[in-house]
Tab-separated table of C-alpha atoms in Angstrom:
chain	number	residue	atom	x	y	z
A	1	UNK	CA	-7.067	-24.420	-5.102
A	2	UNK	CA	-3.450	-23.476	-5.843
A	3	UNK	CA	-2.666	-20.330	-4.733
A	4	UNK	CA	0.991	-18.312	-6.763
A	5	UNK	CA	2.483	-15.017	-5.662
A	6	UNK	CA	4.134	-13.207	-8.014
A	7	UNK	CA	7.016	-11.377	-5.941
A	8	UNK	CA	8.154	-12.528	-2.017
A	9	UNK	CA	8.536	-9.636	-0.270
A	10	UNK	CA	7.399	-9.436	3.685
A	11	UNK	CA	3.642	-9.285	2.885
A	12	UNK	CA	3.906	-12.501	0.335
A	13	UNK	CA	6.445	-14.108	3.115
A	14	UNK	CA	3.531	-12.968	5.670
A	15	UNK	CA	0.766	-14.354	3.952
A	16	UNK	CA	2.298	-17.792	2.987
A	17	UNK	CA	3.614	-18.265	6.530
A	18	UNK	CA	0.188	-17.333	7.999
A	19	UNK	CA	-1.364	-20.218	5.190
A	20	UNK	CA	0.949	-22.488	6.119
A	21	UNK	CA	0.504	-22.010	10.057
A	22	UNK	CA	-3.610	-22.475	9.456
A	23	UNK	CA	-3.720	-25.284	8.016
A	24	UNK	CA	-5.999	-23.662	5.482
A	25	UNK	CA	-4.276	-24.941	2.637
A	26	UNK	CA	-1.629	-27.468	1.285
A	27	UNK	CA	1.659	-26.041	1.857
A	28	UNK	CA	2.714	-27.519	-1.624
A	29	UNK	CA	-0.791	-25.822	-3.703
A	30	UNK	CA	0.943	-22.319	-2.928
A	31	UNK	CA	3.716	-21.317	-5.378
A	32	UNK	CA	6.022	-18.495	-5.532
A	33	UNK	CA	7.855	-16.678	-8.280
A	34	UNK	CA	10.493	-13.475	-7.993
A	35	UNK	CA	13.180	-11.979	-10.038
A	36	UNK	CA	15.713	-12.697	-7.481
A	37	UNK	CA	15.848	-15.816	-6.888
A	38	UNK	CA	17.453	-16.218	-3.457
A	39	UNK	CA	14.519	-14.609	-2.234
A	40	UNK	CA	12.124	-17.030	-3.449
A	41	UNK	CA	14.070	-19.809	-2.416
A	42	UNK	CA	14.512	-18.856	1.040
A	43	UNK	CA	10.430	-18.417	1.703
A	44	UNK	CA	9.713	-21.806	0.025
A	45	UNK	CA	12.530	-23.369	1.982
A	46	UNK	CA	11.435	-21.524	5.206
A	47	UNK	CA	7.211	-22.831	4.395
A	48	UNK	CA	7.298	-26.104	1.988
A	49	UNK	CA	5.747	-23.875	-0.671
A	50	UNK	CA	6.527	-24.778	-4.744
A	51	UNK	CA	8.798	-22.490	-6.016
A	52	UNK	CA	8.204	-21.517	-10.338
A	53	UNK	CA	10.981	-20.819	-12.163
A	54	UNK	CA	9.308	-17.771	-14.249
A	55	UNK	CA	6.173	-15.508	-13.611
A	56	UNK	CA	4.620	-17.610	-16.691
A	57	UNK	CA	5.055	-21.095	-15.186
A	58	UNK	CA	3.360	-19.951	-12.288
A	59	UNK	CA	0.299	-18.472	-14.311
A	60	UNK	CA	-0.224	-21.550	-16.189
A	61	UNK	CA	-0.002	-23.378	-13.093
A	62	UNK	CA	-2.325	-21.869	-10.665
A	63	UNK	CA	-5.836	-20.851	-10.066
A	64	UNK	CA	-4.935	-17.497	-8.493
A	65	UNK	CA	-2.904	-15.438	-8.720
A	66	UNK	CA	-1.244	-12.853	-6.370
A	67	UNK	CA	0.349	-9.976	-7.601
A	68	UNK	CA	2.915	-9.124	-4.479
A	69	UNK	CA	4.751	-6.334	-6.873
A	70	UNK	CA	5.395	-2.777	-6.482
A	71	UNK	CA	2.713	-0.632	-7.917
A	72	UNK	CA	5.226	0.944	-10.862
A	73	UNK	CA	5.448	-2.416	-12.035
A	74	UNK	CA	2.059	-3.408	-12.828
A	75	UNK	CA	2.138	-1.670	-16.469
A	76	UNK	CA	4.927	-4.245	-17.459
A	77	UNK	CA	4.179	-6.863	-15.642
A	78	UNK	CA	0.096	-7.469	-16.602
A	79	UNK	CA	0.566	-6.856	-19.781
A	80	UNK	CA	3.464	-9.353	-20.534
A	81	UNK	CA	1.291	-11.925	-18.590
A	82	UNK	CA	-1.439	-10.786	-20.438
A	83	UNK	CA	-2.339	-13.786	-23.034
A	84	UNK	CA	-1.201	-15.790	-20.144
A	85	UNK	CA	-3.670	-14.903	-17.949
A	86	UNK	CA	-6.612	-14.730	-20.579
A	87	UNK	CA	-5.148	-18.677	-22.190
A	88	UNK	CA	-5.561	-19.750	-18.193
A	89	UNK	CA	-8.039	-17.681	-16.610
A	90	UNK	CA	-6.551	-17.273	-12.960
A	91	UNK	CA	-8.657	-15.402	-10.467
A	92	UNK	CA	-5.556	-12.167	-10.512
A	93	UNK	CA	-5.257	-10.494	-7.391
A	94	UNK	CA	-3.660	-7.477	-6.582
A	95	UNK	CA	-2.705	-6.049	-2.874
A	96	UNK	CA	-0.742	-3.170	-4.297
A	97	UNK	CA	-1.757	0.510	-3.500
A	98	UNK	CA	-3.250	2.821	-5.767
A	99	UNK	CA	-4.170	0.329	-8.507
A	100	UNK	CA	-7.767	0.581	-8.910
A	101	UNK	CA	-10.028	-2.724	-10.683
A	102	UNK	CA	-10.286	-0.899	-13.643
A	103	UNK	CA	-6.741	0.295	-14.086
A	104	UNK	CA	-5.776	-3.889	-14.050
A	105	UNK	CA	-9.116	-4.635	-16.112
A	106	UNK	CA	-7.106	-2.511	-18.980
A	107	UNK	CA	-3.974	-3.778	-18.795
A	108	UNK	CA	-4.980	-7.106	-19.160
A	109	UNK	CA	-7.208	-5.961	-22.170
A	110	UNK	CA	-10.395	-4.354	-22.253
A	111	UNK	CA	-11.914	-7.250	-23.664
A	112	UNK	CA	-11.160	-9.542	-21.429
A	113	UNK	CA	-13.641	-11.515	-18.562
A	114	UNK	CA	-10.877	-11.604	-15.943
A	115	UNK	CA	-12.156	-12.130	-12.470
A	116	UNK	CA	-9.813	-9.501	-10.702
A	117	UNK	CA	-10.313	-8.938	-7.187
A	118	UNK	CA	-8.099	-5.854	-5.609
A	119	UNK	CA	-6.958	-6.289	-1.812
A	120	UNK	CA	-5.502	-3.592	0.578
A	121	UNK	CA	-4.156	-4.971	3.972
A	122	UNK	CA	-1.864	-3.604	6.137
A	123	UNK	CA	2.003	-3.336	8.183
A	124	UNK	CA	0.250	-5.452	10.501
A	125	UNK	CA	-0.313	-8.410	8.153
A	126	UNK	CA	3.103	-9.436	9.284
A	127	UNK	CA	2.544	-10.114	12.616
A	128	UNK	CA	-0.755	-12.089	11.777
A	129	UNK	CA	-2.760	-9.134	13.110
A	130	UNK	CA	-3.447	-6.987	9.794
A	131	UNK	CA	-6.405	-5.381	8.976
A	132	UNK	CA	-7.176	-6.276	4.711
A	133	UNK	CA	-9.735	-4.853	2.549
A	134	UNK	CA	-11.207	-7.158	-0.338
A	135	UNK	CA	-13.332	-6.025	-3.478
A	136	UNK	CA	-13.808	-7.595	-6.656
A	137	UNK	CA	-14.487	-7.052	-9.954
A	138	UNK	CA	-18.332	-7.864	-11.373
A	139	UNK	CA	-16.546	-10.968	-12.975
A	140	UNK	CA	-15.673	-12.053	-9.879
A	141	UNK	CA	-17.749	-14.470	-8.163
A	142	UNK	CA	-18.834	-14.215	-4.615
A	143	UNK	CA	-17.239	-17.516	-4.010
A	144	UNK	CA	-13.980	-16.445	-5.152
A	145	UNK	CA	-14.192	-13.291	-2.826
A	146	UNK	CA	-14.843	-15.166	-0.170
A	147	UNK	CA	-12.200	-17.375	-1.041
A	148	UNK	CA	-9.370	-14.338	-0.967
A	149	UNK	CA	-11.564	-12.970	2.207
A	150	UNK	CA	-10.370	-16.106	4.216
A	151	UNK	CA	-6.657	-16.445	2.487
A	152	UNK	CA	-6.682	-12.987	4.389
A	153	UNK	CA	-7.862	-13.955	7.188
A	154	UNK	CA	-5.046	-15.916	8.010
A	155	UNK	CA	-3.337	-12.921	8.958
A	156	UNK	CA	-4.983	-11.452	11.034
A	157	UNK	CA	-8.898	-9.865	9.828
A	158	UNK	CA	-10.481	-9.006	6.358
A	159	UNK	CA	-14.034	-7.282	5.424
A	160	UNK	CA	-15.382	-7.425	2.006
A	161	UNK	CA	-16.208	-3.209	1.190
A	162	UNK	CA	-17.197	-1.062	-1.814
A	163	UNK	CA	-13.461	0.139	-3.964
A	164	UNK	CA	-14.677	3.480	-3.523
A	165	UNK	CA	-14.236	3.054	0.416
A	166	UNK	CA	-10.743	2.438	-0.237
A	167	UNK	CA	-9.217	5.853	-0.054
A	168	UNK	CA	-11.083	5.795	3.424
A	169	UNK	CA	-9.749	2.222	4.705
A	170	UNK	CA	-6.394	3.144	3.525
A	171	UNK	CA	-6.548	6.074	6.258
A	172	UNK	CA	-8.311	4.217	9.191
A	173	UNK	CA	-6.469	0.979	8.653
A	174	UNK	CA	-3.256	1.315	6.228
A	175	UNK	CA	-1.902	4.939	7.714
A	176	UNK	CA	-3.348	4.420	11.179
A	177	UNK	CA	-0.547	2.190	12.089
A	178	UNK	CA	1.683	4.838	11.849
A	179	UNK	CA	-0.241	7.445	13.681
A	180	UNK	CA	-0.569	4.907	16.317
A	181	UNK	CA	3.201	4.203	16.375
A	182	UNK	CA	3.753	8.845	16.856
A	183	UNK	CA	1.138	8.131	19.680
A	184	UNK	CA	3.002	5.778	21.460
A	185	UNK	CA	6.671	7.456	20.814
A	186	UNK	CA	5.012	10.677	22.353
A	187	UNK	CA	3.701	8.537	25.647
A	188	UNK	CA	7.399	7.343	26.084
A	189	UNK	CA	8.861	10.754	25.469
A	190	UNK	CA	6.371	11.738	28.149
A	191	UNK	CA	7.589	9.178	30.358
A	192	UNK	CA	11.620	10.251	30.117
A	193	UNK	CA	10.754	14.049	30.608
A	194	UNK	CA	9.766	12.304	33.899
A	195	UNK	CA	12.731	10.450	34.478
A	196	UNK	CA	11.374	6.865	32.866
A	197	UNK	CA	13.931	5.817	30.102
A	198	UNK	CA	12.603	5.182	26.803
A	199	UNK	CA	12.888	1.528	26.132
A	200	UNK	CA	10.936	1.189	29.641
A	201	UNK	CA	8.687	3.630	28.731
A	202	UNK	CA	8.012	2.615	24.740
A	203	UNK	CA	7.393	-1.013	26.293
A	204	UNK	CA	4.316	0.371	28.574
A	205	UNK	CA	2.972	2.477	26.078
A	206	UNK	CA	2.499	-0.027	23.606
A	207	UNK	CA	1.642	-2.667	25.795
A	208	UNK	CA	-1.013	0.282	27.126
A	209	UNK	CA	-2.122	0.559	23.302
A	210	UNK	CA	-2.295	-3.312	22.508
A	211	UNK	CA	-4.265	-3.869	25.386
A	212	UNK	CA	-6.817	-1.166	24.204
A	213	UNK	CA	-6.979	-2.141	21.564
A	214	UNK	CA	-8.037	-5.735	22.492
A	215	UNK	CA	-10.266	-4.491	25.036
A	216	UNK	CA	-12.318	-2.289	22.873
A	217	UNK	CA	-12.819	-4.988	20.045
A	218	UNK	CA	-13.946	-7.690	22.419
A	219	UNK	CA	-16.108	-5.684	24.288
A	220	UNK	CA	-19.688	-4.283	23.335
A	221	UNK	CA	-19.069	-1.533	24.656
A	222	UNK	CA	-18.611	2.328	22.720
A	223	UNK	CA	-15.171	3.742	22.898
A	224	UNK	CA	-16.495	6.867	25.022
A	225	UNK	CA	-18.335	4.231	27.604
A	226	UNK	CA	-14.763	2.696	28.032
A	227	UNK	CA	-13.489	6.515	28.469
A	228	UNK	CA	-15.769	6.894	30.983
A	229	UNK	CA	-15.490	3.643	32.934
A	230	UNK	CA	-11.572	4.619	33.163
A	231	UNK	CA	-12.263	8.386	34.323
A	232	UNK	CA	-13.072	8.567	37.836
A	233	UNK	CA	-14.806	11.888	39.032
A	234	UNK	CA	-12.103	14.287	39.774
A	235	UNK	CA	-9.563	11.638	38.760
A	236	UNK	CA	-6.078	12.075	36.357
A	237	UNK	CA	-7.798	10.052	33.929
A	238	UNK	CA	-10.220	12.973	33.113
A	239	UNK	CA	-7.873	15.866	33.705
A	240	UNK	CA	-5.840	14.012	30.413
A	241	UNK	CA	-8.677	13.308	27.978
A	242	UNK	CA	-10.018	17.260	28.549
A	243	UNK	CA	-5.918	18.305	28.364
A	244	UNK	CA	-6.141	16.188	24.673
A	245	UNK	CA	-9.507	17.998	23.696
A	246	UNK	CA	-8.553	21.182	24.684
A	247	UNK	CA	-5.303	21.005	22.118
A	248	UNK	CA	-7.546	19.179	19.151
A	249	UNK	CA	-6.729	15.668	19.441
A	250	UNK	CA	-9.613	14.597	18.242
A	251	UNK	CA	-10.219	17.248	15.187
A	252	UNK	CA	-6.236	16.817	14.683
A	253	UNK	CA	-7.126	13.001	13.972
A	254	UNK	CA	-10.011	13.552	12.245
A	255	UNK	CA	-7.593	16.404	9.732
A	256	UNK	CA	-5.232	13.154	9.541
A	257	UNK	CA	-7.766	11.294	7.612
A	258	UNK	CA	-9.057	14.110	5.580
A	259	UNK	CA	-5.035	14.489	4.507
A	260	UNK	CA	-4.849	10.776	3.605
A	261	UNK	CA	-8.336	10.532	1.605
A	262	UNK	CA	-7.875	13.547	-0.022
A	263	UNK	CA	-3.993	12.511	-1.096
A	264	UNK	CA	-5.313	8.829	-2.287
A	265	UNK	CA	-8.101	9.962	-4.339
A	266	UNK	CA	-5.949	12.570	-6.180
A	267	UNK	CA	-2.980	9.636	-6.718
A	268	UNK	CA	-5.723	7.604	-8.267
A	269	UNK	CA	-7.004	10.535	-10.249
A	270	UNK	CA	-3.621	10.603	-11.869
């Protein structure tokens, strides 16, 4: 398979560098296209990938292709690519936000069979520890998912889910990074109104966090079992988690992802 990203921004330099570091796939079978060309030449220098002069040699060329572009410029870009893309038949990929199967089905033409398969990962893709999303189209085969499922996989962990379940993944998976980052900056704040300074204290908070987070996914155990294995009776542990409770951590959280599904599905209402 030779895999071309159109566009080599972090999550394109993420993805190729994670490819490359697998062994999953021939360094030379990925290719890479951009507008600005310094760019492009950098990542292929930086991972033996093939660099394409033009977004059209690289659709000719391929047998997927990765659309690494900002969302605003999927109405130019697909439909200049268009009888391209029909001529060649690429499996097209997208891993831009807010551009729903459908929206990509029409820009290509609504009478075209394109096998279009829509991914969402993360900030965390590039550190080879995201969190990505796949769905595809009906023309899409469940090889081909699969396929994208473990290109993703390089970088950390995919799941295969319904596009519907998108607005949802985008809150627990795509905005949770930053929550997670507020949690930690409050910790360390914590810490210097106690006389810790911050760098100390942002280094043991997210060390704390990492290691929780680690923790919970290798174990088989519930969050709230690994609450109560760390609260002793009478302990500080306990006298915190009923301190969060009492000022809504939980149902602030929960209003966090109401906020985020509620402003995705109205962006892709628009």
């Amino acid at each position: 398979m030779k895999v071309g990203f159109i566009g080599t921004g972090n999550m394109t330099s993420a993805i190729v560098k994670g490819i490359v570091a697998s062994g999953k796939m021939p360094k030379e079978n990925l290719y890479l296209s951009n507008r600005t060309p310094e760019k492009r030449d950098r990542l292929a220098s930086e991972t033996g990938a093939t660099v394409c002069s033009s977004n059209e040699e690289l659709v000719s060329t391929v047998d997927v292709v990765i659309l690494a572009i900002k969302p605003n410029l999927f109405s130019t870009v697909l439909p200049e690519l268009a009888p391209l893309l029909i001529e060649h038949n690429p499996v097209v990929v997208s891993i831009a936000a807010g551009i729903s199967l459908s929206q990509m089905h029409s820009m290509i033409g609504q009478d075209s069979a394109m096998r279009i398969i829509r991914v969402m990962p993360n900030l965390n893709s590039q550190i080879s520890e995201g969190m990505a999303a796949v769905c595809g189209n009906d023309h899409a085969t469940a090889e081909e998912i699969d396929f994208i499922v473990s290109v993703f996989e390089s970088i950390g962990e995919a799941i295969v889910m319904k596009e519907e379940d998108f607005s949802v993944f985008s809150a627990i998976a795509g905005c949770s990074p930053a929550f997670t980052f507020l949690f930690v900056d409050a910790l360390s704040r914590a810490a210097v109104k106690y006389g810790i300074p911050k760098e100390m204290a942002t280094k043991i908070a997210a060390q704390a966090v990492l290691g929780s987070g680690k923790m919970l996914k290798e174990s088989d155990q519930t969050p709230w079992n690994l609450i109560d294995q760390v609260s002793s009776p009478g302990g500080t542990t306990i006298e915190g988690v009923l301190a969060l409770e009492e000022n809504g951590f939980m149902t602030s959280v929960v209003k966090a992802v109401d906020a985020v599904v509620e402003k995705d599905r109205n962006m892709n209402k628009e």
